JSON list of C-alpha atoms and ligand atoms in Angstrom, two decimals:
[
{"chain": "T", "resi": 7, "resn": "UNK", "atom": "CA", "xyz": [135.42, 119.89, 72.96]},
{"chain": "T", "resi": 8, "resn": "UNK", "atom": "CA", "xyz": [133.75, 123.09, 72.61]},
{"chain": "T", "resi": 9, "resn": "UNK", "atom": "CA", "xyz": [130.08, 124.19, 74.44]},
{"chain": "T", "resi": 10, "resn": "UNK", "atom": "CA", "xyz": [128.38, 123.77, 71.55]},
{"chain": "T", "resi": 11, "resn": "UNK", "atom": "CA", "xyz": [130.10, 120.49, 70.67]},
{"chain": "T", "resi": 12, "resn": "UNK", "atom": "CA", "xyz": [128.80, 119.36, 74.52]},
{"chain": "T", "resi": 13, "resn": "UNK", "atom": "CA", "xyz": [125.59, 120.55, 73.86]},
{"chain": "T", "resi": 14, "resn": "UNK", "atom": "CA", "xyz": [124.99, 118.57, 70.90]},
{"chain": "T", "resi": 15, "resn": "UNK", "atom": "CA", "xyz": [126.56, 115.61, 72.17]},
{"chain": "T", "resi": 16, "resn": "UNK", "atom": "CA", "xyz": [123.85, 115.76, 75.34]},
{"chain": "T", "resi": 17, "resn": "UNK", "atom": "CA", "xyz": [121.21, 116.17, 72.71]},
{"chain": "T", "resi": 18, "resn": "UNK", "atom": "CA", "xyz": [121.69, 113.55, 70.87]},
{"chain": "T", "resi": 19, "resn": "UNK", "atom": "CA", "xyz": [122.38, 111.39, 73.94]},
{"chain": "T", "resi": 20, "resn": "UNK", "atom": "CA", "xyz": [118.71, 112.32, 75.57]},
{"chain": "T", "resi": 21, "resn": "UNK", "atom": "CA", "xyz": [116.95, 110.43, 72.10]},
{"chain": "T", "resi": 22, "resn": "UNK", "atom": "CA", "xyz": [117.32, 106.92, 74.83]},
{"chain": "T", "resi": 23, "resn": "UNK", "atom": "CA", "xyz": [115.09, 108.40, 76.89]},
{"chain": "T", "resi": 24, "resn": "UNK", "atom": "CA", "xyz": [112.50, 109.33, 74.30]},
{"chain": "T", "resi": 25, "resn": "UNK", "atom": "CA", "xyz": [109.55, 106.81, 74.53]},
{"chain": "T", "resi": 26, "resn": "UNK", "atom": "CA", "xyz": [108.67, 105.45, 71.18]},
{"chain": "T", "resi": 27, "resn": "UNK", "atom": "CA", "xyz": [105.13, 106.07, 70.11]},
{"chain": "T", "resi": 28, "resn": "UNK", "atom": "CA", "xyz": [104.74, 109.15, 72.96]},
{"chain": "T", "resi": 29, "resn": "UNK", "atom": "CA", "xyz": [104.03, 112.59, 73.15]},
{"chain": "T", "resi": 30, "resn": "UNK", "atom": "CA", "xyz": [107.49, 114.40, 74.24]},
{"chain": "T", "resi": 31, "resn": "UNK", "atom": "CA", "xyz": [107.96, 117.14, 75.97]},
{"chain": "T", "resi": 32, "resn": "UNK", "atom": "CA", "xyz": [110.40, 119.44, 74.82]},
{"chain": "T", "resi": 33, "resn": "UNK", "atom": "CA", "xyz": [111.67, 122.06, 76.27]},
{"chain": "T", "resi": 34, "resn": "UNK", "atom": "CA", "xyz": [114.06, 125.49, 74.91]},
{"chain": "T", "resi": 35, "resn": "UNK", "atom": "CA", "xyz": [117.37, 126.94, 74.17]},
{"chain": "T", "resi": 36, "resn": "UNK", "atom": "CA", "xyz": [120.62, 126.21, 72.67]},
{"chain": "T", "resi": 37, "resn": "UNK", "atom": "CA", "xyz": [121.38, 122.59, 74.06]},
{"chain": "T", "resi": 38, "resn": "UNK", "atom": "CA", "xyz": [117.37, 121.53, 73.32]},
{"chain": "T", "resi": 39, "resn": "UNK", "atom": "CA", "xyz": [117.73, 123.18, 69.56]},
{"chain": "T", "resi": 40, "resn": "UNK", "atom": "CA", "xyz": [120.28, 120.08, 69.30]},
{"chain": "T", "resi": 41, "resn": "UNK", "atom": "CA", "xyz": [117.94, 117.85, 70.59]},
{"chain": "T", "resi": 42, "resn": "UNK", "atom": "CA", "xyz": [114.97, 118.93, 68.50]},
{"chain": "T", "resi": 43, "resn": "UNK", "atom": "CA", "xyz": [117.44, 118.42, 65.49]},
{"chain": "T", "resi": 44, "resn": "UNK", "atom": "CA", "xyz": [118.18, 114.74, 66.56]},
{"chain": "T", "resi": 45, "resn": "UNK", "atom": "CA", "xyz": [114.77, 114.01, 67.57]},
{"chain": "T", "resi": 46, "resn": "UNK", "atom": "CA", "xyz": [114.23, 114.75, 63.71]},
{"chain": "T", "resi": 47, "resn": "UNK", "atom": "CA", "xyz": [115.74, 111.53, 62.34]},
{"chain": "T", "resi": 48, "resn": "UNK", "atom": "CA", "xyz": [112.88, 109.64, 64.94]},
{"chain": "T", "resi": 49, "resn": "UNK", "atom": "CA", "xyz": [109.76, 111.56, 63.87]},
{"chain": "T", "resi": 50, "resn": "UNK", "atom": "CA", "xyz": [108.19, 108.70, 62.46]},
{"chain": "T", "resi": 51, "resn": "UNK", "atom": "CA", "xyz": [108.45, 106.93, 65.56]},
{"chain": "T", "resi": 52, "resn": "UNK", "atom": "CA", "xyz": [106.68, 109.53, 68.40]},
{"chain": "T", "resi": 53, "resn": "UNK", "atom": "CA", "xyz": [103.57, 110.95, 68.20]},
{"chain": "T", "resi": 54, "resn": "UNK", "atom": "CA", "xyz": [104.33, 114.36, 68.67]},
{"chain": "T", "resi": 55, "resn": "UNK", "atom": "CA", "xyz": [105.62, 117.09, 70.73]},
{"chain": "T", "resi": 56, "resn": "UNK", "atom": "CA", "xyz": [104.43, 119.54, 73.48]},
{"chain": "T", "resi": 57, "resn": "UNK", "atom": "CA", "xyz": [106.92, 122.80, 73.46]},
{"chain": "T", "resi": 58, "resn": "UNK", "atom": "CA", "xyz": [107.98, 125.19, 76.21]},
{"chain": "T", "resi": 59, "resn": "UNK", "atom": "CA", "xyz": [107.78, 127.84, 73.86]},
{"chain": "T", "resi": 60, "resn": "UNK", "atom": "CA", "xyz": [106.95, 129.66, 70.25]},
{"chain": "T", "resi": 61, "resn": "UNK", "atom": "CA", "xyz": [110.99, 129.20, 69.47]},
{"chain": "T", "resi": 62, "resn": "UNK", "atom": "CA", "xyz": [110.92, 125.57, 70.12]},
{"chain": "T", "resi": 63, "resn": "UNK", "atom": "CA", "xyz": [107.37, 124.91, 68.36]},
{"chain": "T", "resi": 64, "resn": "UNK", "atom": "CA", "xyz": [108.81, 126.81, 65.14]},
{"chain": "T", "resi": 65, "resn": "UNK", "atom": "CA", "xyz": [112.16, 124.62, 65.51]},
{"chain": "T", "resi": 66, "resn": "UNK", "atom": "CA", "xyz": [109.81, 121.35, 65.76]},
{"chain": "T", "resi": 67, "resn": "UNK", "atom": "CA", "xyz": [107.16, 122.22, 63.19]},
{"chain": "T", "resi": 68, "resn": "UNK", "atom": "CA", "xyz": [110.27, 122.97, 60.39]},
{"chain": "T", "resi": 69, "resn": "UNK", "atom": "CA", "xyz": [111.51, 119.11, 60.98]},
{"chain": "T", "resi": 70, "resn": "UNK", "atom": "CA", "xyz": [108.13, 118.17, 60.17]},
{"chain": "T", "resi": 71, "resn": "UNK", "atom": "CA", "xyz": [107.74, 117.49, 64.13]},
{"chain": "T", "resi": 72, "resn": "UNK", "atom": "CA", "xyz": [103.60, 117.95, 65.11]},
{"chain": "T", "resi": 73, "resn": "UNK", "atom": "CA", "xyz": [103.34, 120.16, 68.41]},
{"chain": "T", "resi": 74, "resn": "UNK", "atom": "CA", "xyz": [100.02, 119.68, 70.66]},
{"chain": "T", "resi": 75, "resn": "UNK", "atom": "CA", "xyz": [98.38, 121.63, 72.82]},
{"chain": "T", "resi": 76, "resn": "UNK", "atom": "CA", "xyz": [99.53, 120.72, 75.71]},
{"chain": "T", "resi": 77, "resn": "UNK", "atom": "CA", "xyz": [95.83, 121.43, 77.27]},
{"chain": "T", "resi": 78, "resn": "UNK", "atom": "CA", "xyz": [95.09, 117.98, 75.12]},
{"chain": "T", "resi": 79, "resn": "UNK", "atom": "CA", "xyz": [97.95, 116.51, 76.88]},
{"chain": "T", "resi": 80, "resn": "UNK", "atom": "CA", "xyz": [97.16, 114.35, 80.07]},
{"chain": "T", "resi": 81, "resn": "UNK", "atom": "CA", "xyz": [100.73, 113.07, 81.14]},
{"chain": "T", "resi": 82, "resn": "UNK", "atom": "CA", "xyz": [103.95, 113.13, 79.34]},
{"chain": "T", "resi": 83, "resn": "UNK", "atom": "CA", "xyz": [106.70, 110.32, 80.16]},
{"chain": "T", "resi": 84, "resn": "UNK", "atom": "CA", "xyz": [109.43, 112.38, 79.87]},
{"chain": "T", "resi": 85, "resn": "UNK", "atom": "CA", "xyz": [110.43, 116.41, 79.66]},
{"chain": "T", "resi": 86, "resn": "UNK", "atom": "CA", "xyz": [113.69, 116.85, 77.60]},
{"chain": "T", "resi": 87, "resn": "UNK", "atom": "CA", "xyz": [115.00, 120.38, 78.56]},
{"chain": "T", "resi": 88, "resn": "UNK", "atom": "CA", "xyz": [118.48, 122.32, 79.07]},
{"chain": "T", "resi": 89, "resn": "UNK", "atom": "CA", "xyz": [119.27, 124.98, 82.95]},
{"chain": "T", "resi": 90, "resn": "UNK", "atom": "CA", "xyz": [121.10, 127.59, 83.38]},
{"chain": "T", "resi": 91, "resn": "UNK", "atom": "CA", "xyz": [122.34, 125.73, 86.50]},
{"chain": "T", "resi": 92, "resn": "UNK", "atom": "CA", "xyz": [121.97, 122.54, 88.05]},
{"chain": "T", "resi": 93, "resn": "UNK", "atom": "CA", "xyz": [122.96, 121.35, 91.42]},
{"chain": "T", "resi": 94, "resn": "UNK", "atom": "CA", "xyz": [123.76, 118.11, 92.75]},
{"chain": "T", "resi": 95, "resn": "UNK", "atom": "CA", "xyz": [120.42, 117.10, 93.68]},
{"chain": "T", "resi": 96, "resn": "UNK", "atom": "CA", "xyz": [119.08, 118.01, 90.61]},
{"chain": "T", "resi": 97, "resn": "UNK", "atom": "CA", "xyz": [117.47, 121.54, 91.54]},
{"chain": "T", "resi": 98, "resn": "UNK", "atom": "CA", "xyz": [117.78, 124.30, 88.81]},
{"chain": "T", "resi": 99, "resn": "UNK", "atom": "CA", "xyz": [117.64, 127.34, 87.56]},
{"chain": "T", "resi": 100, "resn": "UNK", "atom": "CA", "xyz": [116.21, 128.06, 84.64]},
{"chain": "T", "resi": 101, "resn": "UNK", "atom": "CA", "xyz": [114.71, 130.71, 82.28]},
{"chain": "T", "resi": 102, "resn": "UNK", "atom": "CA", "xyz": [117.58, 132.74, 80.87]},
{"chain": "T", "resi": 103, "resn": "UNK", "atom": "CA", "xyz": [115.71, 131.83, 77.47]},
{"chain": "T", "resi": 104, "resn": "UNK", "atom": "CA", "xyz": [112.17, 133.73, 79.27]},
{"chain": "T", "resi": 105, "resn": "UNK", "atom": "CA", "xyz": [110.76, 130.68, 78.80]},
{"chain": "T", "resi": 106, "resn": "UNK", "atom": "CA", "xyz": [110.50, 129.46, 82.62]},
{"chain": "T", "resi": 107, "resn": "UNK", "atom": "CA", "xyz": [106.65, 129.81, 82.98]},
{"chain": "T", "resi": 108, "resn": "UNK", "atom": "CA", "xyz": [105.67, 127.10, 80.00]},
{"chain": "T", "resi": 109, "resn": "UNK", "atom": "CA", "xyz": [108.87, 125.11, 80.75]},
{"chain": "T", "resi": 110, "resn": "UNK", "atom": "CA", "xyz": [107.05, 124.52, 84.54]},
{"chain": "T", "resi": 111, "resn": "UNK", "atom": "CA", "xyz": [103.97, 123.76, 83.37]},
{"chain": "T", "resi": 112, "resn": "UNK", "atom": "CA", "xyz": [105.31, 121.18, 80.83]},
{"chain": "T", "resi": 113, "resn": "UNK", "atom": "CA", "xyz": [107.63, 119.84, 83.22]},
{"chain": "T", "resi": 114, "resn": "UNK", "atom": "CA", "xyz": [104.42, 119.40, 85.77]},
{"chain": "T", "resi": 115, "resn": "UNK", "atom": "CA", "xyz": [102.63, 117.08, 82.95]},
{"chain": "T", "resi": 116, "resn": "UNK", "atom": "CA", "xyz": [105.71, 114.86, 82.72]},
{"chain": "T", "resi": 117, "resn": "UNK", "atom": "CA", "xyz": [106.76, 111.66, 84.52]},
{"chain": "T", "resi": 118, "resn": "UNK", "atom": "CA", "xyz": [110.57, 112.71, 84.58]},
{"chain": "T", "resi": 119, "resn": "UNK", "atom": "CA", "xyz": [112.35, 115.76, 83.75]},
{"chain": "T", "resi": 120, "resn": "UNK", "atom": "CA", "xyz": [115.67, 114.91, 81.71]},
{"chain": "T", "resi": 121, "resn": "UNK", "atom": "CA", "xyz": [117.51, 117.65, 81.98]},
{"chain": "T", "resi": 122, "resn": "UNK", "atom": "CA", "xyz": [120.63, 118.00, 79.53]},
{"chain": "T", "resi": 123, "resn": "UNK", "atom": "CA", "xyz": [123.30, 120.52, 80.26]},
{"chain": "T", "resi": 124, "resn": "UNK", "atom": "CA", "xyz": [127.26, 120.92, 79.56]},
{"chain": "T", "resi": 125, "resn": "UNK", "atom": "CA", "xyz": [129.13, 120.74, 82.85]},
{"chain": "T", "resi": 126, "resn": "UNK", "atom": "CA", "xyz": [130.06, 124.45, 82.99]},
{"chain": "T", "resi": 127, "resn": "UNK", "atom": "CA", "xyz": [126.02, 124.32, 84.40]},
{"chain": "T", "resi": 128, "resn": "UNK", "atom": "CA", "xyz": [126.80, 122.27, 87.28]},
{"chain": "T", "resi": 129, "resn": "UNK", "atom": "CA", "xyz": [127.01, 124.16, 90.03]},
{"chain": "T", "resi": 130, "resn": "UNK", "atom": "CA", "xyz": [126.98, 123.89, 93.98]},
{"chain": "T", "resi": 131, "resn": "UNK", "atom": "CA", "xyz": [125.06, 126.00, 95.20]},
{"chain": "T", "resi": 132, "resn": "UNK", "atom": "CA", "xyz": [122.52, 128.01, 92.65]},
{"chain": "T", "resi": 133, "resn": "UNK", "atom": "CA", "xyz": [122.46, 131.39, 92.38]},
{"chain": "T", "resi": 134, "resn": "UNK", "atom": "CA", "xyz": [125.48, 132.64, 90.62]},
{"chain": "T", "resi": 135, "resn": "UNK", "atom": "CA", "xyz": [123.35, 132.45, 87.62]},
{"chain": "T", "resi": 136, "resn": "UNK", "atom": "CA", "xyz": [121.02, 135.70, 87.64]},
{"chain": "T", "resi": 137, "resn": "UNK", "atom": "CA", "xyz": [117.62, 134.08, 88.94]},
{"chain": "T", "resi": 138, "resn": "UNK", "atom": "CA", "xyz": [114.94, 134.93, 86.53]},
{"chain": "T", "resi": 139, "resn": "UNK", "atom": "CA", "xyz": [111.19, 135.52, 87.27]},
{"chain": "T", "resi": 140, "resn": "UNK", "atom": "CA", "xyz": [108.20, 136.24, 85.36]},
{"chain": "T", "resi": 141, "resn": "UNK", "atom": "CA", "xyz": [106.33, 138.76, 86.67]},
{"chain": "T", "resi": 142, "resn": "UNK", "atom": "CA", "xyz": [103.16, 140.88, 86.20]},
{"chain": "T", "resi": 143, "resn": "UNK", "atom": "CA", "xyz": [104.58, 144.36, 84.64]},
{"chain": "T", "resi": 144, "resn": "UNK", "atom": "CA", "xyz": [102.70, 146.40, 87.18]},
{"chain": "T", "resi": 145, "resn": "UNK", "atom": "CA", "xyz": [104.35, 144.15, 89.79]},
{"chain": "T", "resi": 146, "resn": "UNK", "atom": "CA", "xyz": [107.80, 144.41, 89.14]},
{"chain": "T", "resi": 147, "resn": "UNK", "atom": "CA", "xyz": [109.13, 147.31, 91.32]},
{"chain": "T", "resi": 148, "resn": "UNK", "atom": "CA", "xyz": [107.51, 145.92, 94.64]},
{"chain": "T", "resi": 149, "resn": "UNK", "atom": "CA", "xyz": [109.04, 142.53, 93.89]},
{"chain": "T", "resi": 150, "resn": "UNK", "atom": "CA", "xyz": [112.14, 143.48, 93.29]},
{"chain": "T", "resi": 151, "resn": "UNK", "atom": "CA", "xyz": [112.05, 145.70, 96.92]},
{"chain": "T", "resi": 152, "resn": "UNK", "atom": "CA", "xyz": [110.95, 142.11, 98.44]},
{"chain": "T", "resi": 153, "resn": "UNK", "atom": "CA", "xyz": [114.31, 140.74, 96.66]},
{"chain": "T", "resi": 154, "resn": "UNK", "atom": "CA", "xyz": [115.98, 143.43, 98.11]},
{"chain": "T", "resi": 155, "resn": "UNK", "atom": "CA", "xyz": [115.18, 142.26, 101.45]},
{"chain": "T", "resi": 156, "resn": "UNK", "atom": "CA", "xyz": [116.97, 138.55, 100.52]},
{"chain": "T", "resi": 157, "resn": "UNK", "atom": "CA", "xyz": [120.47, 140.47, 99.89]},
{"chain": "T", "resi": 158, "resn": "UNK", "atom": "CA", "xyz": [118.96, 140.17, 96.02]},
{"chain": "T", "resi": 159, "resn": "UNK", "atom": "CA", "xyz": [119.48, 142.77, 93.26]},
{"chain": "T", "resi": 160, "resn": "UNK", "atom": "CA", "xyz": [116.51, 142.53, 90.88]},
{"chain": "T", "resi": 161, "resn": "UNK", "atom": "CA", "xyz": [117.12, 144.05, 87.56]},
{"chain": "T", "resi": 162, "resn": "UNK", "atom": "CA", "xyz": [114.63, 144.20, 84.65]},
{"chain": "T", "resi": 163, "resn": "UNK", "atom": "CA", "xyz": [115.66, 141.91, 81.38]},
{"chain": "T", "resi": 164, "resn": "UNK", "atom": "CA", "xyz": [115.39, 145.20, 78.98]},
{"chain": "T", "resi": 165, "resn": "UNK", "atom": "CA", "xyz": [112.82, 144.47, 75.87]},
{"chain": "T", "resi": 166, "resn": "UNK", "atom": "CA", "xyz": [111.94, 141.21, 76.70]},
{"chain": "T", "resi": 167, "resn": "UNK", "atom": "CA", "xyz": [107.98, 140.34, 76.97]},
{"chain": "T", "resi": 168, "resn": "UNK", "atom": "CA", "xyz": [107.49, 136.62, 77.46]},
{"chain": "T", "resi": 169, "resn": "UNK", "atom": "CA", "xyz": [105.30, 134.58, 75.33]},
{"chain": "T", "resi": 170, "resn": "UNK", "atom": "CA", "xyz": [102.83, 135.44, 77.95]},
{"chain": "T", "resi": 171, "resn": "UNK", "atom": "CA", "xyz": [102.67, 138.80, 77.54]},
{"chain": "T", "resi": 172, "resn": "UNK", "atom": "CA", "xyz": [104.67, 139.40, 80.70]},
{"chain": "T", "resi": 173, "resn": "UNK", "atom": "CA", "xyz": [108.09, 140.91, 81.78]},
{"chain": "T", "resi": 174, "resn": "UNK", "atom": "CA", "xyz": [111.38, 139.16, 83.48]},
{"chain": "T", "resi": 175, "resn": "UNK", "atom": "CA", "xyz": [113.41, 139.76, 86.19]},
{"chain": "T", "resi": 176, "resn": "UNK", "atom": "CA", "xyz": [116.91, 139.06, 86.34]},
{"chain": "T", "resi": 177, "resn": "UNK", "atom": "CA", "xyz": [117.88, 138.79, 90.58]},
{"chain": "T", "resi": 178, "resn": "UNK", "atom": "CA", "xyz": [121.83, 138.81, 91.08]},
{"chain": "T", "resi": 179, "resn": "UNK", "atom": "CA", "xyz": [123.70, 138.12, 94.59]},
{"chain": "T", "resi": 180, "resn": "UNK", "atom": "CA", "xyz": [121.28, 135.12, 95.74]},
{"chain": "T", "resi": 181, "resn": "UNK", "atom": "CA", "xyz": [122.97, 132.41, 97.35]},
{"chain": "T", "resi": 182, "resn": "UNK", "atom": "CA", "xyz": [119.90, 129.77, 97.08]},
{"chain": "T", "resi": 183, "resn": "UNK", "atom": "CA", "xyz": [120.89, 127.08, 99.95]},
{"chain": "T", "resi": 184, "resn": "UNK", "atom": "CA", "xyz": [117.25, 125.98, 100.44]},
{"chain": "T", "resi": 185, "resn": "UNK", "atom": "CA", "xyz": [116.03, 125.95, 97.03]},
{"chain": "T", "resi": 186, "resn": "UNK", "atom": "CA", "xyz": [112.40, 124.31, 97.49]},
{"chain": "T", "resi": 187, "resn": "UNK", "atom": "CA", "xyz": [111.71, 126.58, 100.16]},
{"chain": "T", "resi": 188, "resn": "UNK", "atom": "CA", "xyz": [112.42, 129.69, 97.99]},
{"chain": "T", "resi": 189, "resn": "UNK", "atom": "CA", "xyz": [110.94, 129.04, 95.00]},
{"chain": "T", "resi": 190, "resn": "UNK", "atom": "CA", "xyz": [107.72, 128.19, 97.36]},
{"chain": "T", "resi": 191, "resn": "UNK", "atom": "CA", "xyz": [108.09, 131.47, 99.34]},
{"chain": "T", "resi": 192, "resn": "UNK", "atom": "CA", "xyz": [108.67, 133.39, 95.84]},
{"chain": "T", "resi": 193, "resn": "UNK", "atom": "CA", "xyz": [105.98, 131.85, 94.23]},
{"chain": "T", "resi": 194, "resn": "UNK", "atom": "CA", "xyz": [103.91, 133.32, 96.60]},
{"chain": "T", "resi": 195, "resn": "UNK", "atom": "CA", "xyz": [104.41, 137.13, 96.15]},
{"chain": "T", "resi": 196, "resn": "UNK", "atom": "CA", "xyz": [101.77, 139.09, 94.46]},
{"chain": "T", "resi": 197, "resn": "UNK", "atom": "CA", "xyz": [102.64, 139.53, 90.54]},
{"chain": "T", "resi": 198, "resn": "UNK", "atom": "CA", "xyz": [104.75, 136.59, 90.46]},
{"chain": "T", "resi": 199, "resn": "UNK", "atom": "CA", "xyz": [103.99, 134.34, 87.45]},
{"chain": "T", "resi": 200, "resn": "UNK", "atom": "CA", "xyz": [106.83, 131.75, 87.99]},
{"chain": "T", "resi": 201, "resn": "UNK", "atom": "CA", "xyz": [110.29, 131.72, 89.34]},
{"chain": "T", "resi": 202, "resn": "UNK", "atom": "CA", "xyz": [113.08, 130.16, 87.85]},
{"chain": "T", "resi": 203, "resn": "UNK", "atom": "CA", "xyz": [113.99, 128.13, 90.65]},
{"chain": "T", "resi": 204, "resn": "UNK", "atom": "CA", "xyz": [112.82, 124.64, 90.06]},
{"chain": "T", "resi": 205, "resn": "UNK", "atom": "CA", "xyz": [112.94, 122.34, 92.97]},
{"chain": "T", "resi": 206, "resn": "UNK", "atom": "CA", "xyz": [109.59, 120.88, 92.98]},
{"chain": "T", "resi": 207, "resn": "UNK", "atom": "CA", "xyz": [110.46, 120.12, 89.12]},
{"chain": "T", "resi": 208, "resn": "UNK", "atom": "CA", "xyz": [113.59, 118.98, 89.88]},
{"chain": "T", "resi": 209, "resn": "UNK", "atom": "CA", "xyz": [115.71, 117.38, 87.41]},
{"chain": "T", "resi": 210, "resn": "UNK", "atom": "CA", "xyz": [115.06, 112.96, 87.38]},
{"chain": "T", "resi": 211, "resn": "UNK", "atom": "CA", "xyz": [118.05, 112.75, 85.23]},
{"chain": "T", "resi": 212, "resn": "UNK", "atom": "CA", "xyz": [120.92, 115.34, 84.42]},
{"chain": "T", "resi": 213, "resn": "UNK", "atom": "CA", "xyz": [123.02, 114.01, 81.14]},
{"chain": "T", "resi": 214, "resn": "UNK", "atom": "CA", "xyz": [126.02, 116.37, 81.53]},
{"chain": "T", "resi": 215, "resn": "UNK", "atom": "CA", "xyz": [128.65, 117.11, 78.71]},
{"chain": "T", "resi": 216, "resn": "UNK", "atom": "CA", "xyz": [131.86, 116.76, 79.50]},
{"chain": "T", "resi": 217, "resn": "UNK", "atom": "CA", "xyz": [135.47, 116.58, 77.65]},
{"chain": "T", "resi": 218, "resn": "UNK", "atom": "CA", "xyz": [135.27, 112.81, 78.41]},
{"chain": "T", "resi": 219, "resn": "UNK", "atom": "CA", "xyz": [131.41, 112.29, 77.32]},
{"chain": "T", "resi": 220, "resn": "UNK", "atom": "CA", "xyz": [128.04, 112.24, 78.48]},
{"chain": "T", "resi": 221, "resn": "UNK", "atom": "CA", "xyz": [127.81, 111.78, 82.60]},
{"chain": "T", "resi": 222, "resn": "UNK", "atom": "CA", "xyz": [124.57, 110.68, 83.82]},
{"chain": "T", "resi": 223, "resn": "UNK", "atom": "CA", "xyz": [123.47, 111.87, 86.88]},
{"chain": "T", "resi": 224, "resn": "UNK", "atom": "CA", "xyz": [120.35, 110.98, 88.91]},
{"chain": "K", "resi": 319, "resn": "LIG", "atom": "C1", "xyz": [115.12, 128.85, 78.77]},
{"chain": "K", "resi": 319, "resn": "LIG", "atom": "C2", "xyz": [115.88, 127.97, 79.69]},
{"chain": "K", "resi": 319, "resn": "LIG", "atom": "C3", "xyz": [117.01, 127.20, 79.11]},
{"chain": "K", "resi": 319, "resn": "LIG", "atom": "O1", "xyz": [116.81, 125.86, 79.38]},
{"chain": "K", "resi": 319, "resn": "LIG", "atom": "C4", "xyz": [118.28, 127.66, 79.73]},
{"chain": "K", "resi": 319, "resn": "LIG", "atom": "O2", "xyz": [118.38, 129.07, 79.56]},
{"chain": "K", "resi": 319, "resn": "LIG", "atom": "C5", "xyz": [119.50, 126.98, 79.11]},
{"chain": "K", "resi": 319, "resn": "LIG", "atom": "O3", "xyz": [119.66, 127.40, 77.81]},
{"chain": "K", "resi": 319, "resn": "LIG", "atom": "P1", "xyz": [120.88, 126.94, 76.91]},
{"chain": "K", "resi": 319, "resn": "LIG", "atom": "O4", "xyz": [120.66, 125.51, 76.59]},
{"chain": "K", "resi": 319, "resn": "LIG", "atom": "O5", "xyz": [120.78, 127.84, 75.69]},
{"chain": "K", "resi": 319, "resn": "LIG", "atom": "O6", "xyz": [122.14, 127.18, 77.68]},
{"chain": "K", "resi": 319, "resn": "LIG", "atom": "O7", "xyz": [115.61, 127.85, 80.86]},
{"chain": "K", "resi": 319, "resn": "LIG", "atom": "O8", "xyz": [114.16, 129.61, 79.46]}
]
């Protein structure tokens, strides 16, 4: 099977974890795209969506799919979204689509975090996978000395603003073997919006593609 044939085979797998009559939380890139486009053919059966980003609103609002504010949002029972990488207990990292900052703070109103991946994203260790943070512009050359320090190479994703109005770092040469206690640490440092590691918003559920179907992890 190809990537994209594992993607949408992992999107159209997550619909059994949508709750029907709920707000979902939906998340963006490639392998959610295929989810939005299944959760199509059951949008008479949820009430709506929150969205990680403008992308994934636009993608929902064309299927006829109503997106809330996710300030009118309370709790969500489930966040449907793809990684870049996943490890075995679920940490990730995320944000190669810039959208890492809403993607946490959807993932923080939500019960469980599906996340659905092929398996090339299953990793061992994170880190191979440029980390990607969101930083204050004015910010970016001091943080990227601080990565410096961590054996990290910070490079600046060219062109990109964020839906925030903000810029993205792309770190290469991190091995992250404690990932909670880096994305705390990171978190931290003046101009910092988010950091793509998520640990505290680790993945409940991973429902990896493979060439011999869908593998659910927990
Ligand atoms: C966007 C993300 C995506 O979830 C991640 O980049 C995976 O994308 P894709 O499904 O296209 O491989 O974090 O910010």
């Amino acid at each position: 099977m190809t990537q994209d044939e594992l993607k949408a085979l992992v999107g159209q797998a997550a619909l059994d974890y949508v709750v029907p009559g709920s707000i979902v939380g939906v998340g963006t890139g490639s392998t959610v795209n295929c989810f939005i486009d299944a959760l199509a053919g059951m949008k008479d059966r949820i009430a709506g969506a929150v969205s990680s980003s403008e992308k994934s609103s636009e993608r929902l609002r064309a299927h006829g799919i109503r997106v809330l504010d996710s300030n009118t949002v309370e709790r969500l029972p489930v966040y449907i979204d793809g990684a870049d990488e996943i490890d075995h207990r679920g940490n990730m990292v995320k944000g190669g689509g810039a959208a890492l900052t809403r993607e946490k703070i959807v993932a923080d109103l939500a019960e469980r975090f599906i996340c659905i991946a092929d398996e090339s994203k299953l990793v061992d260790t994170l880190g191979k996978f440029p980390l990607p943070v969101e930083v204050i512009p004015m910010a970016a050359t001091q943080i990227a000395r601080r990565f410096k320090k961590h054996g990290g190479d910070a490079v600046l994703r060219a062109g990109v603003v964020t839906d925030n109005g903000c810029h993205i770092l792309d770190v290469r040469g991190l091995s992250i073997t404690d990932p909670a206690g880096m994305e705390a640490e990171v978190s931290q440092w003046p101009g910092v919006v988010t950091v793509g590691i998520f640990a505290r918003h680790k993945a409940s559920v991973c429902l990896l593609g493979t060439a011999q179907g869908v593998k659910t992890l927990t």
